[in-house]
C-alpha positions as a LaTeX table, in Angstrom:
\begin{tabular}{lrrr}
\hline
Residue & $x$ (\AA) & $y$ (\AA) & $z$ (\AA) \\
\hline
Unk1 & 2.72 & 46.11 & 8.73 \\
Unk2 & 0.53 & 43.45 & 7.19 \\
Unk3 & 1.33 & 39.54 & 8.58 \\
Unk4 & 2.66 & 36.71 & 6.06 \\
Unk5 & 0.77 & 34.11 & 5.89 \\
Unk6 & 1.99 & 30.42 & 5.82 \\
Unk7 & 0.22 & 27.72 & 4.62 \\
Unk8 & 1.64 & 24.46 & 5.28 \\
Unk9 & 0.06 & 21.03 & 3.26 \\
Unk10 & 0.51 & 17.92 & 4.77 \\
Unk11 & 0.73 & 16.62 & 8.96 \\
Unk12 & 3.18 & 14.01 & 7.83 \\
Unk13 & 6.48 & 14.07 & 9.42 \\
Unk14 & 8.21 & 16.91 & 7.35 \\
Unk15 & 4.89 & 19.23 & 7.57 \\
Unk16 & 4.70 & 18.52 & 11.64 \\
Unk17 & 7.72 & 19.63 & 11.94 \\
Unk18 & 7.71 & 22.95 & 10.05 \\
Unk19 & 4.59 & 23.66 & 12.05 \\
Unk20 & 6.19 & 23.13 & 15.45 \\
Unk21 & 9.09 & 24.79 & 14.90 \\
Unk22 & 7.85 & 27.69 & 13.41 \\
Unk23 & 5.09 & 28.34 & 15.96 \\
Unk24 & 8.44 & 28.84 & 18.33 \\
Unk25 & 9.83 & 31.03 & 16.06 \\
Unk26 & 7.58 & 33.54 & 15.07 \\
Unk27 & 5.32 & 35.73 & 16.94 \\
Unk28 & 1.59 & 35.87 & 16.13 \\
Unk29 & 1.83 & 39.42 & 15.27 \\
Unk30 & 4.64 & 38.31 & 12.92 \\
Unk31 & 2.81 & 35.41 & 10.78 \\
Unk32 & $-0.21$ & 33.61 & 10.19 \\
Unk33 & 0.60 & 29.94 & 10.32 \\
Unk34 & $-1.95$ & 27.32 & 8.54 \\
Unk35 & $-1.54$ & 23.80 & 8.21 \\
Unk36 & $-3.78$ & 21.83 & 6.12 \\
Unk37 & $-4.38$ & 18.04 & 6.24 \\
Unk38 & $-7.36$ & 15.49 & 4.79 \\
Unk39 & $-7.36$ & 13.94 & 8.20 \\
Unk40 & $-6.95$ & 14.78 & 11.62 \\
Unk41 & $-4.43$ & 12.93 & 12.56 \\
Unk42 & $-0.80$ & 12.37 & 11.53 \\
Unk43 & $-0.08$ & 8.60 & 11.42 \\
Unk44 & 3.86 & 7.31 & 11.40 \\
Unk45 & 4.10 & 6.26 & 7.40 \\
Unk46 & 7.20 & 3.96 & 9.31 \\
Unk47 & 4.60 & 1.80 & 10.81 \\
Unk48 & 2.38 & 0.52 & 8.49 \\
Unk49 & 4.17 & $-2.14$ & 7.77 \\
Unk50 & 2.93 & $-3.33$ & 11.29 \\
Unk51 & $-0.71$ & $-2.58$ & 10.89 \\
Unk52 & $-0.36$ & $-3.86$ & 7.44 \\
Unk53 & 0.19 & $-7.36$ & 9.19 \\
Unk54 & $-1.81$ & $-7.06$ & 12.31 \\
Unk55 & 1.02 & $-7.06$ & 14.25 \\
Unk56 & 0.70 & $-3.51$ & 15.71 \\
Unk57 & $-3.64$ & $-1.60$ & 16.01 \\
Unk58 & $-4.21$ & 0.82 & 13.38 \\
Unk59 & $-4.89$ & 3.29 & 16.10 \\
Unk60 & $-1.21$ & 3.07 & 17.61 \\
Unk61 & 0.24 & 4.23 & 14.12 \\
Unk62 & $-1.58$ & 7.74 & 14.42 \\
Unk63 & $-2.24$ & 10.87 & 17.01 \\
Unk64 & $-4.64$ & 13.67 & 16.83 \\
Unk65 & $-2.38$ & 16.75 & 15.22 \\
Unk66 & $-4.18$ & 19.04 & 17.71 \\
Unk67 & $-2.21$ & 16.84 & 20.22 \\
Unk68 & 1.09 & 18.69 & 18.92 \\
Unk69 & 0.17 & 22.14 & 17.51 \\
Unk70 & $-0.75$ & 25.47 & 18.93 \\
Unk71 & $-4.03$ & 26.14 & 18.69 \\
Unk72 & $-3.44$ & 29.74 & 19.77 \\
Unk73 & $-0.61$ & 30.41 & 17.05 \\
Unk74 & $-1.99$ & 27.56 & 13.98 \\
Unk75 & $-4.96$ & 27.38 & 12.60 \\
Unk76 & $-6.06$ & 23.56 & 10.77 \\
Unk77 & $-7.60$ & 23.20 & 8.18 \\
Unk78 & $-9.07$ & 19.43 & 7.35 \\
Unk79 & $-9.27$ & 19.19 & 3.75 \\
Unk80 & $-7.90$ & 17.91 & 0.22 \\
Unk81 & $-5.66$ & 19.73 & $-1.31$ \\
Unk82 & $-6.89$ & 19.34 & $-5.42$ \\
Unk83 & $-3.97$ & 21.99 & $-6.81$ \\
Unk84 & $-2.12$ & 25.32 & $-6.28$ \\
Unk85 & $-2.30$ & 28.21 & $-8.39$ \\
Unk86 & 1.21 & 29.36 & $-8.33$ \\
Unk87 & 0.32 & 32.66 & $-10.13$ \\
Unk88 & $-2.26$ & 33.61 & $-7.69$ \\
Unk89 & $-1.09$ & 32.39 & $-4.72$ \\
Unk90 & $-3.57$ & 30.07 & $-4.20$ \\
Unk91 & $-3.93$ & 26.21 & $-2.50$ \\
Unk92 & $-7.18$ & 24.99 & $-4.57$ \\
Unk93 & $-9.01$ & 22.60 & $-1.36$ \\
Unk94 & $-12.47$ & 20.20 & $-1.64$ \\
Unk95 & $-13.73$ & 22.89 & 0.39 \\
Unk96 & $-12.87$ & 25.73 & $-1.05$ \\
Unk97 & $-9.50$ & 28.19 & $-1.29$ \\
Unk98 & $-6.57$ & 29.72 & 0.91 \\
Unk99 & $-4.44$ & 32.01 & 0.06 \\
Unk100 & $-0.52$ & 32.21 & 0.88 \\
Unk101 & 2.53 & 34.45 & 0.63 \\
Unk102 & 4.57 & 31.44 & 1.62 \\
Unk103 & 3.57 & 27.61 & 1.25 \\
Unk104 & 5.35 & 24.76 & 2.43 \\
Unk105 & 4.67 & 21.61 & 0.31 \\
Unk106 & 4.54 & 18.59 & 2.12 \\
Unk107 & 2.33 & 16.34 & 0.87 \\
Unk108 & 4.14 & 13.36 & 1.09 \\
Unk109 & 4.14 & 10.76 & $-1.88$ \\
Unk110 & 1.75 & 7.95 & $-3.49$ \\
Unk111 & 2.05 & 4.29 & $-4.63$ \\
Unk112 & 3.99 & 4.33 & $-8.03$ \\
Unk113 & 3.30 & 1.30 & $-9.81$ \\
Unk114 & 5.55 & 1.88 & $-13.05$ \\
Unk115 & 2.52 & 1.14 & $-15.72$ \\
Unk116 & 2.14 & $-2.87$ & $-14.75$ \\
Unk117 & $-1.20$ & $-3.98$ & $-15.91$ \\
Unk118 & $-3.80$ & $-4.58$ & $-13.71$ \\
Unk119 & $-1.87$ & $-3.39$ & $-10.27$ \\
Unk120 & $-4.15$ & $-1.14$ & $-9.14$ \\
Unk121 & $-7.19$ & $-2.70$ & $-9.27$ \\
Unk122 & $-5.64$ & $-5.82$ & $-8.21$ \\
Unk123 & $-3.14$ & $-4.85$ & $-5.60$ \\
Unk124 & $-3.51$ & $-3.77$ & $-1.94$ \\
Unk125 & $-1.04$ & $-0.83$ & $-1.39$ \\
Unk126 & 0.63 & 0.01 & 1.97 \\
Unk127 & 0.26 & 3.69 & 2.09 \\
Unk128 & $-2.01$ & 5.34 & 4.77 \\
Unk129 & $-3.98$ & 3.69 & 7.67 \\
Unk130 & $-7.32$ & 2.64 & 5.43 \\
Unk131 & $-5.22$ & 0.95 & 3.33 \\
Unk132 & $-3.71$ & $-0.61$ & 6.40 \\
Unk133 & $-6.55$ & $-2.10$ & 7.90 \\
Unk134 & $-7.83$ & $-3.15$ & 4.17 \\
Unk135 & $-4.76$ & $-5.74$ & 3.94 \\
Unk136 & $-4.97$ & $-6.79$ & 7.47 \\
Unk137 & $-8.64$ & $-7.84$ & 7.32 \\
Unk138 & $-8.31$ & $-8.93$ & 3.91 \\
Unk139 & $-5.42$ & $-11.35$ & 4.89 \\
Unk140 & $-7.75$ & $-12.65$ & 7.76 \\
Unk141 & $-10.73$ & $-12.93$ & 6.02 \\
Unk142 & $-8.74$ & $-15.59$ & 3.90 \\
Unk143 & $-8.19$ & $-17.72$ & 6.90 \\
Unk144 & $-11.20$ & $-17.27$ & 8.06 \\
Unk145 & $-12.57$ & $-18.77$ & 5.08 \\
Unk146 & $-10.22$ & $-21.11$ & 4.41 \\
Unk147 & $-11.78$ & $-24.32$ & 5.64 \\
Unk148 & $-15.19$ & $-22.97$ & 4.73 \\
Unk149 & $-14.64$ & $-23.11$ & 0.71 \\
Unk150 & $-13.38$ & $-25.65$ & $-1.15$ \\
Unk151 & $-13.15$ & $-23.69$ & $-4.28$ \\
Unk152 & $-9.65$ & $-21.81$ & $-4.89$ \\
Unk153 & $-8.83$ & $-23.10$ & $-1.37$ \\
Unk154 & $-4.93$ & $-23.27$ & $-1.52$ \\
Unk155 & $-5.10$ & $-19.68$ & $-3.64$ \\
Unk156 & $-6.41$ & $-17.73$ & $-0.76$ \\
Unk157 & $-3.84$ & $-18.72$ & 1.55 \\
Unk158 & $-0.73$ & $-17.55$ & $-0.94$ \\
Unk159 & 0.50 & $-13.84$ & $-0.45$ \\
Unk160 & 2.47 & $-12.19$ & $-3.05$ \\
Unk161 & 4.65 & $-8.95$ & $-1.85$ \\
Unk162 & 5.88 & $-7.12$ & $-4.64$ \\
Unk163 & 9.41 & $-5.35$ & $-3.40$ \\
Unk164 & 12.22 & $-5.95$ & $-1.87$ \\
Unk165 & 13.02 & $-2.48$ & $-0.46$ \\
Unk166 & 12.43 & $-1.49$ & 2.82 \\
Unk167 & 8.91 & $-1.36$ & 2.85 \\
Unk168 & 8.84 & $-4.77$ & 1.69 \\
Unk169 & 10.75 & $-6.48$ & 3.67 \\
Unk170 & 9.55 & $-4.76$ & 7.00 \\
Unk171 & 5.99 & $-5.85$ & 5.89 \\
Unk172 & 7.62 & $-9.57$ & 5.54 \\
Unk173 & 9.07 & $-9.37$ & 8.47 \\
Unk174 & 5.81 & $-8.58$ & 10.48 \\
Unk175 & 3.54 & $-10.62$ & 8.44 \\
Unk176 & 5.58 & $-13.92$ & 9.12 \\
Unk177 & 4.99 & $-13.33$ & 12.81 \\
Unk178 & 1.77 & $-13.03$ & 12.47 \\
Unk179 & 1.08 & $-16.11$ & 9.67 \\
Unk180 & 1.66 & $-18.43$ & 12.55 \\
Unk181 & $-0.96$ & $-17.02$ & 14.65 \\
Unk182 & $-3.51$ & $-16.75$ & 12.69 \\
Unk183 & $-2.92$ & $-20.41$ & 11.93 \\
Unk184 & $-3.49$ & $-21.37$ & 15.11 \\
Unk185 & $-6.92$ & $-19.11$ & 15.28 \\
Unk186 & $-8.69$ & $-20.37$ & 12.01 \\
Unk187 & $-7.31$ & $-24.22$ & 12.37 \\
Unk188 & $-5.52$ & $-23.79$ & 9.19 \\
Unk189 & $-2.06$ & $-25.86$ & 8.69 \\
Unk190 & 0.71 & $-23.49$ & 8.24 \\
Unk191 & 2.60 & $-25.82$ & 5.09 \\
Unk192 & $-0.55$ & $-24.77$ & 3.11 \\
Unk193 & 0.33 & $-20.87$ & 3.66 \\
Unk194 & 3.14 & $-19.73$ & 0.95 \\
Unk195 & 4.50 & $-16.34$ & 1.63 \\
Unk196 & 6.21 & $-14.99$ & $-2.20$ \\
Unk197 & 8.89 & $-11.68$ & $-2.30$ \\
Unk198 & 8.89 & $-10.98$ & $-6.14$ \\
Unk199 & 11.64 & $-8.26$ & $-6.98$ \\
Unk200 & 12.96 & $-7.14$ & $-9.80$ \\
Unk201 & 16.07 & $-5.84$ & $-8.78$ \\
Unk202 & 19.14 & $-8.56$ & $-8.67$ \\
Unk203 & 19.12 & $-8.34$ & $-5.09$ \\
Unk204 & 17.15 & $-7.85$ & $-1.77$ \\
Unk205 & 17.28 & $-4.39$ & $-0.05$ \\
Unk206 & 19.48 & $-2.93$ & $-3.26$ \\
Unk207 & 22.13 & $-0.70$ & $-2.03$ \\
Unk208 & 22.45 & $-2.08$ & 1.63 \\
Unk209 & 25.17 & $-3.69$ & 3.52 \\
Unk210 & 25.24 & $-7.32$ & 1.58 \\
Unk211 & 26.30 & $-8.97$ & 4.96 \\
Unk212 & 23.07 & $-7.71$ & 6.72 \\
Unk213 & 20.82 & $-8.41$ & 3.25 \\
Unk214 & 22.51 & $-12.26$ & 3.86 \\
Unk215 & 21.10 & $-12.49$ & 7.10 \\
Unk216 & 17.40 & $-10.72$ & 6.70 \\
Unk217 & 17.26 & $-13.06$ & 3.81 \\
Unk218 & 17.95 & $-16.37$ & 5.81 \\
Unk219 & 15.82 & $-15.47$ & 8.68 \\
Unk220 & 13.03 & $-14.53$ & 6.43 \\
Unk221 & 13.57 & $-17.90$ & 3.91 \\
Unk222 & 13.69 & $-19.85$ & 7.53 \\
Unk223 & 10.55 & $-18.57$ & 8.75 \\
Unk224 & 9.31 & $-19.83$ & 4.54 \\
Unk225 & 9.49 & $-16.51$ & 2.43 \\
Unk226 & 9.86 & $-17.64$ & $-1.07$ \\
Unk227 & 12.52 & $-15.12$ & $-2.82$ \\
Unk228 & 12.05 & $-14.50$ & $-6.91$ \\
Unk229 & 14.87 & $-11.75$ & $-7.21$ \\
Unk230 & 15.69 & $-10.80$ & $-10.41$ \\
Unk231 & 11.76 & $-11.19$ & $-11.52$ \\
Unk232 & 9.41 & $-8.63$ & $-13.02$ \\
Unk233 & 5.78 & $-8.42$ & $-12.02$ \\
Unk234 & 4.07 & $-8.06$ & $-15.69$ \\
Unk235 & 0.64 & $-7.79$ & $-14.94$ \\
Unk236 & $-1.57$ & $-8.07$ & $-11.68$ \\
Unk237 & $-5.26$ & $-9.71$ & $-12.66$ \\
Unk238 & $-8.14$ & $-11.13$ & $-10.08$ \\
Unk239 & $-6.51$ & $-14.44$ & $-9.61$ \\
Unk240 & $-3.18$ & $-12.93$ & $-8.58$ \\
Unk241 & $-0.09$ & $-12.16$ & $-11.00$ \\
Unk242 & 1.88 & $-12.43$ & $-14.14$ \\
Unk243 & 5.99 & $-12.88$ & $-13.28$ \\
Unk244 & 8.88 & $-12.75$ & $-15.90$ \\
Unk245 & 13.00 & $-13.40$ & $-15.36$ \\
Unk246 & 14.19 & $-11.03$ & $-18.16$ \\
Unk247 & 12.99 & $-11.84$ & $-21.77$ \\
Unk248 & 11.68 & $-15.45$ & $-20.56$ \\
Unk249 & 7.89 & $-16.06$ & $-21.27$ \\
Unk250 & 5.29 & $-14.89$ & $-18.07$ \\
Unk251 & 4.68 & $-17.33$ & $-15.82$ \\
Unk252 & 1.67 & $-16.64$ & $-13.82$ \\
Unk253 & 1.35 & $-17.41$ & $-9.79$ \\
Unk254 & $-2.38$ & $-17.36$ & $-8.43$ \\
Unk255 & $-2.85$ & $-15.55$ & $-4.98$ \\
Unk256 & $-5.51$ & $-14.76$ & $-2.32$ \\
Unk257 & $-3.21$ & $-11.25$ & $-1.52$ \\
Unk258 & $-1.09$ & $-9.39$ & $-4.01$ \\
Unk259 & 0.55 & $-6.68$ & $-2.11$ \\
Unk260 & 2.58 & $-4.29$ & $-4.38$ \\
Unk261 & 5.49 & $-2.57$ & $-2.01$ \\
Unk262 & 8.04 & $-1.44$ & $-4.63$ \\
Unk263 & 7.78 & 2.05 & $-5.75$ \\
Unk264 & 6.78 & 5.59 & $-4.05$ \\
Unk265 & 6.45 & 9.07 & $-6.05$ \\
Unk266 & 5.55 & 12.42 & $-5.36$ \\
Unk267 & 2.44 & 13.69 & $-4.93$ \\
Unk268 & $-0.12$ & 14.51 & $-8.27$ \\
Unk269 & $-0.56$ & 18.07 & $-7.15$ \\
Unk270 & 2.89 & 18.85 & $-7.61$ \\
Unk271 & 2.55 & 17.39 & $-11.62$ \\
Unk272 & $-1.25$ & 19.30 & $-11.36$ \\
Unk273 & 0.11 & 22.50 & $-10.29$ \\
Unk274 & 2.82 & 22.99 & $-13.25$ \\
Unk275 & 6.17 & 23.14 & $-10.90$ \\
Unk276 & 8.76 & 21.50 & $-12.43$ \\
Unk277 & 9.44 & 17.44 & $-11.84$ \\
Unk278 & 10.37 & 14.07 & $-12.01$ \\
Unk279 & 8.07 & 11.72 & $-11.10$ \\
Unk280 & 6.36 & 14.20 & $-9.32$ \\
Unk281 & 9.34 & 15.01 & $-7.27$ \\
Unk282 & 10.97 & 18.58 & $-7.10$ \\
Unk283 & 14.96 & 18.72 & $-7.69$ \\
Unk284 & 14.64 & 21.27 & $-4.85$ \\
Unk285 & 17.49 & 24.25 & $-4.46$ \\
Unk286 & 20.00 & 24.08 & $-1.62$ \\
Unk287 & 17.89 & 25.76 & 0.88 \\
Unk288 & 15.01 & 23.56 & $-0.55$ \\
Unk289 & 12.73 & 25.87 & $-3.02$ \\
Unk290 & 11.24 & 24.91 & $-5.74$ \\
Unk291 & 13.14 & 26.09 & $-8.99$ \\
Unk292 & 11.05 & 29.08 & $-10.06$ \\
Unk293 & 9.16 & 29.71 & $-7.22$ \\
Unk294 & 10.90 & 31.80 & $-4.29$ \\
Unk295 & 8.07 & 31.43 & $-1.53$ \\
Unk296 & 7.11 & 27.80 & $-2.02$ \\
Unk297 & 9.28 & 24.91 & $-0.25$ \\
Unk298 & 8.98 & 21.03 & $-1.30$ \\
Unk299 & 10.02 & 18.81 & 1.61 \\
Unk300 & 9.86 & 14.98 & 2.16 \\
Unk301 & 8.37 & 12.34 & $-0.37$ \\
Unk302 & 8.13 & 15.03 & $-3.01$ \\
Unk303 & 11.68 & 16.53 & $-2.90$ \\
Unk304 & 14.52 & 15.57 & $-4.74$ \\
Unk305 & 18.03 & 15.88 & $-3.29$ \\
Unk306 & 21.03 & 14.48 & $-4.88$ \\
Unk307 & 23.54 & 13.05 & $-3.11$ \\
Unk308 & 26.60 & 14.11 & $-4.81$ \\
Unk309 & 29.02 & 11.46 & $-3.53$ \\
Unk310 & 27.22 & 8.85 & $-5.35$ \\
Unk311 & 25.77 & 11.22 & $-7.96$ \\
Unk312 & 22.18 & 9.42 & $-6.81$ \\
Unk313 & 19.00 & 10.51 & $-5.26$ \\
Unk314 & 18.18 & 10.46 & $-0.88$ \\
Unk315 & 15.91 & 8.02 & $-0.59$ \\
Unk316 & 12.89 & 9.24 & 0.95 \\
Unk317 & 12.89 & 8.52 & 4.66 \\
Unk318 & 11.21 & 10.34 & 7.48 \\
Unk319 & 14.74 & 11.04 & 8.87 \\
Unk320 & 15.43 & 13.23 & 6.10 \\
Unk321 & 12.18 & 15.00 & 5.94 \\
Unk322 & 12.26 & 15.76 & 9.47 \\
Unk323 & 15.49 & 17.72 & 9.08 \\
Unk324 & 14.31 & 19.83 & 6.01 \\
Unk325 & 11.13 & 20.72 & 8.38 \\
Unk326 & 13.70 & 21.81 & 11.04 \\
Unk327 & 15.35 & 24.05 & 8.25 \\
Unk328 & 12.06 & 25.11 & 6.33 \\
Unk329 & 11.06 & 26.14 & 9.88 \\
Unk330 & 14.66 & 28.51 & 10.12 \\
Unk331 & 14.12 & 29.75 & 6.34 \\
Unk332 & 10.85 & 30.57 & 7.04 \\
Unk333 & 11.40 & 32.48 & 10.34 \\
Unk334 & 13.76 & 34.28 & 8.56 \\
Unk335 & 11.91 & 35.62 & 5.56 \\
Unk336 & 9.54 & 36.74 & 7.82 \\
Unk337 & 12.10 & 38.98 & 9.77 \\
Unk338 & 13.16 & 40.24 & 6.70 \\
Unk339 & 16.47 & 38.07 & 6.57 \\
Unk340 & 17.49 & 37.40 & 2.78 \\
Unk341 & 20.49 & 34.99 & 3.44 \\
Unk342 & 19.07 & 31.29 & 4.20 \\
Unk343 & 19.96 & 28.23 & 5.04 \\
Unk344 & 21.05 & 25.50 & 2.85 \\
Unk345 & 20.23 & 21.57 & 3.15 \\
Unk346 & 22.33 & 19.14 & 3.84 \\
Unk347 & 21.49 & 15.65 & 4.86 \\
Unk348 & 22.71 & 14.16 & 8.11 \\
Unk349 & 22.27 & 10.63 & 8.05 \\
Unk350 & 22.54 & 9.11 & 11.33 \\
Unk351 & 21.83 & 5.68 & 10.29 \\
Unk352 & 19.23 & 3.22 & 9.03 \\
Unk353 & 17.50 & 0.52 & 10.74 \\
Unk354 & 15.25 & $-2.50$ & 8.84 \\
Unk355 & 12.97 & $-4.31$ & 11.03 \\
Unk356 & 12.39 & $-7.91$ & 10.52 \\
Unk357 & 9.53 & $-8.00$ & 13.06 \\
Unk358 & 8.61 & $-6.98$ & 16.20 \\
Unk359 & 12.20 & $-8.20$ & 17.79 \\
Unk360 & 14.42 & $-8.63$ & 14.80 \\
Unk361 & 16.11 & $-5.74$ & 12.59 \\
Unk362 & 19.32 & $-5.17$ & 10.42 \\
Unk363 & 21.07 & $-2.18$ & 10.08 \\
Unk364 & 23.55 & 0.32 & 9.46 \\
Unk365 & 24.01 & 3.23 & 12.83 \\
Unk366 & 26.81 & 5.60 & 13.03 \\
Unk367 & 28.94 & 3.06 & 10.72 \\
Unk368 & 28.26 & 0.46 & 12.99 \\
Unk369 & 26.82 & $-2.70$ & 11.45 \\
Unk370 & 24.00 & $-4.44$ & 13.67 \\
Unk371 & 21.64 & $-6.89$ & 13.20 \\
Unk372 & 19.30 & $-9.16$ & 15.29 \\
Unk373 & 17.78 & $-7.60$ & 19.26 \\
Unk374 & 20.30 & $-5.01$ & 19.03 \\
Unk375 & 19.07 & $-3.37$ & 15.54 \\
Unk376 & 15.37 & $-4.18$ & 16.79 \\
Unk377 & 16.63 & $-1.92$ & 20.09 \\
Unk378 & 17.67 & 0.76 & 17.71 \\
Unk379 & 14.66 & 0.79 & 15.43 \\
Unk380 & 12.14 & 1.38 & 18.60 \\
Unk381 & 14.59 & 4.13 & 20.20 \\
Unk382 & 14.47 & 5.74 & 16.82 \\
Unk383 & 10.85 & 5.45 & 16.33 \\
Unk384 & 10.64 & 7.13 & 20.03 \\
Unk385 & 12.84 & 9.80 & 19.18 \\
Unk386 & 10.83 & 10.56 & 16.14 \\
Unk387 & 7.45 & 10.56 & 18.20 \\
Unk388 & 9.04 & 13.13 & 20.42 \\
Unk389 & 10.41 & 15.17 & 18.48 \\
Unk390 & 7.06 & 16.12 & 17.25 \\
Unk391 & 4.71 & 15.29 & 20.07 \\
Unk392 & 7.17 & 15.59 & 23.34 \\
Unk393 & 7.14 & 13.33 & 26.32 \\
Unk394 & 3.33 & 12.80 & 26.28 \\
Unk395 & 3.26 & 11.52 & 22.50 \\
Unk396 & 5.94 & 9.34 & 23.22 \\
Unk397 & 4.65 & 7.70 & 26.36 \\
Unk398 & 1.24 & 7.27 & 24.85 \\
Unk399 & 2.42 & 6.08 & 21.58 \\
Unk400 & 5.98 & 4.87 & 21.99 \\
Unk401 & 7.00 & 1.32 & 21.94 \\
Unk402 & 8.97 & $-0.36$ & 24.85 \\
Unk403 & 8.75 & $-3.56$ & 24.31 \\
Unk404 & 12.38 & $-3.92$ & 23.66 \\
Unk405 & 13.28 & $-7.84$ & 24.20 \\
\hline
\end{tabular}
């Protein structure tokens, strides 16, 4: 009887967990397993934020995927994926082609920047670990040169974050942390440093508990975070960007560092490769298939999942995408013991957890409200549990974090 083979795109958290499931579950004379990745490394998309600032080394935020996969039972592939050819059964790579009978689609998702003008050429991005280290040494080359130019001197040392979403304000959080110590390195007063939050949503964190937005907003404004809620980036240019309340004419504020946090959407192959989207994002079928297409599954930043009680997307969080790996990993086992009843998705939200720096954090954990040492407590047992869920004890105690007060 001739083996299926798997291919599985993407060692992000939804991908990595398909993989090591599924190498559990099925025997080698049962399936070929492939996972394909452009690096070799999986880095936690959680922590960014922290590199972002310079808070946290790049090289803390990622581990070598052969660290957590079965060499014997998976075979990696580094490469781009450039497109599928659904028809064929195909995943089109920079290096050339491999073939599937069932593919798992875990890309994860890219910077969405809604059309502004100018925000991509002008805006840093906090999306993989280059991009991370681009920010952080682009932020300290500013000090650095602060007291060596006079020309544009005040500009360098204002940062603009665009968003007020998670990813924003984590990135906030961190970064006012660090403002104070780089201060102190480059000799560079900290009233000349202006830290903006532009967002165009009416409030901070939208859809969160408003007591705990109240209090990430006064500990941020307290350690000088300027707040523009209700204010539209309208363009991004080389001297920083172009803001708008509502109809009222642009006003622009110049900036050394225009970081643009506000928007993530699936991945271009999915739009490349014809399957049916929004945004780039599947509406994926209760045991998470893509509409049409009975042997490919979409999982994490490129899955859509309504949840019904609010008639709303999931936002996309690695919580959720490591539970539809867990199930992918089920479905797939059994398809490949010739089972035709799977399992169906449903999200099991166990809480959420902002950080506002390295001991600081707001949030929302089995109904209970938290906020301050006791949230920051939560987020790093949460970012452990993640770690070893994937990687096991040796993951976590080479990566975890335990600073906890």
């Amino acid at each position: 009887m001739r083996k299926s083979k798997i291919v599985v795109l993407g060692a992000g958290y939804g991908g990595l967990m398909v993989v090591t499931r599924l190498q559990k579950l099925v025997g080698v004379n049962e399936a070929e397993i492939v996972l394909v990745n452009k690096n070799d490394y999986h880095y936690e998309t959680t922590w960014l934020h922290e590199a972002s600032a310079g808070t946290l080394h790049h090289d803390r935020v990622r581990y070598d995927v052969s660290n957590v996969i079965d060499r014997n039972k998976v075979e990696f592939i580094e490469a781009t994926v450039e497109d599928i050819n659904t028809e064929d059964k195909k995943v089109v790579l920079n290096t050339g082609e491999v073939e599937y009978d069932y593919l798992v689609f875990a890309l994860g998702g890219e910077s969405e920047t809604f059309g502004i003008k100018g925000l991509k050429d002008h805006a840093f991005t906090i999306t993989n670990v280059n991009n991370a280290r681009q920010i952080r040494e682009h932020i300290e080359y500013q000090f650095a040169t602060y007291n060596t130019e006079e020309e544009k001197k005040d500009e360098r040392l204002t940062i603009v974050v665009g968003g007020a979403g998670f990813t924003g304000i984590e990135f906030l959080g961190e970064l006012t942390n660090r403002v104070p110590e780089l201060c102190r390195d480059y000799d560079v007063d900290f009233q000349k440093v202006r830290i903006i939050c532009v967002e165009a949503a009416p409030m901070v964190l939208p859809g969160f508990d408003e007591e705990l937005v109240k209090y990430a907003v006064a500990k941020l404004e307290k350690k000088g975070v300027e707040f523009r809620i209700g204010t539209a980036i309208k363009e991004a240019t080389p001297e920083g960007i172009m803001v708008a309340k509502g109809e009222d004419e642009p006003e622009e504020i110049k900036a050394g560092t225009v970081v643009w946090a506000a928007g993530v959407r699936g991945s271009h192959v999915i739009e490349k490769a014809g399957i049916e989207n929004m945004r780039a994002r599947v509406k994926v079928q209760p045991d998470l298939r893509a509409p049409g297409h009975d042997n490919i599954f979409v999982i994490g930043d490129s899955s859509l999942i309504i949840n019904e009680e609010i008639n709303r997307p999931y936002p996309p969080t690695a919580q959720i995408a490591m539970q539809q790996g867990e199930v992918v990993a089920r479905n797939l086992s059994a398809l490949v013991h010739g089972k035709e009843e799977l399992e169906t998705f449903t999200p099991d939200i166990k809480g959420t957890v902002c950080s506002l720096g390295e001991d600081d954090a707001i949030g929302v954990v089995y109904g209970k409200k938290l906020m301050g040492t006791k949230a920051s407590f939560m987020k790093k047992v949460i970012d452990n549990r993640a770690l070893f869920m994937i990687g096991g004890v040796s993951t976590v105690l080479k990566k975890g974090k335990f600073k906890f007060f």
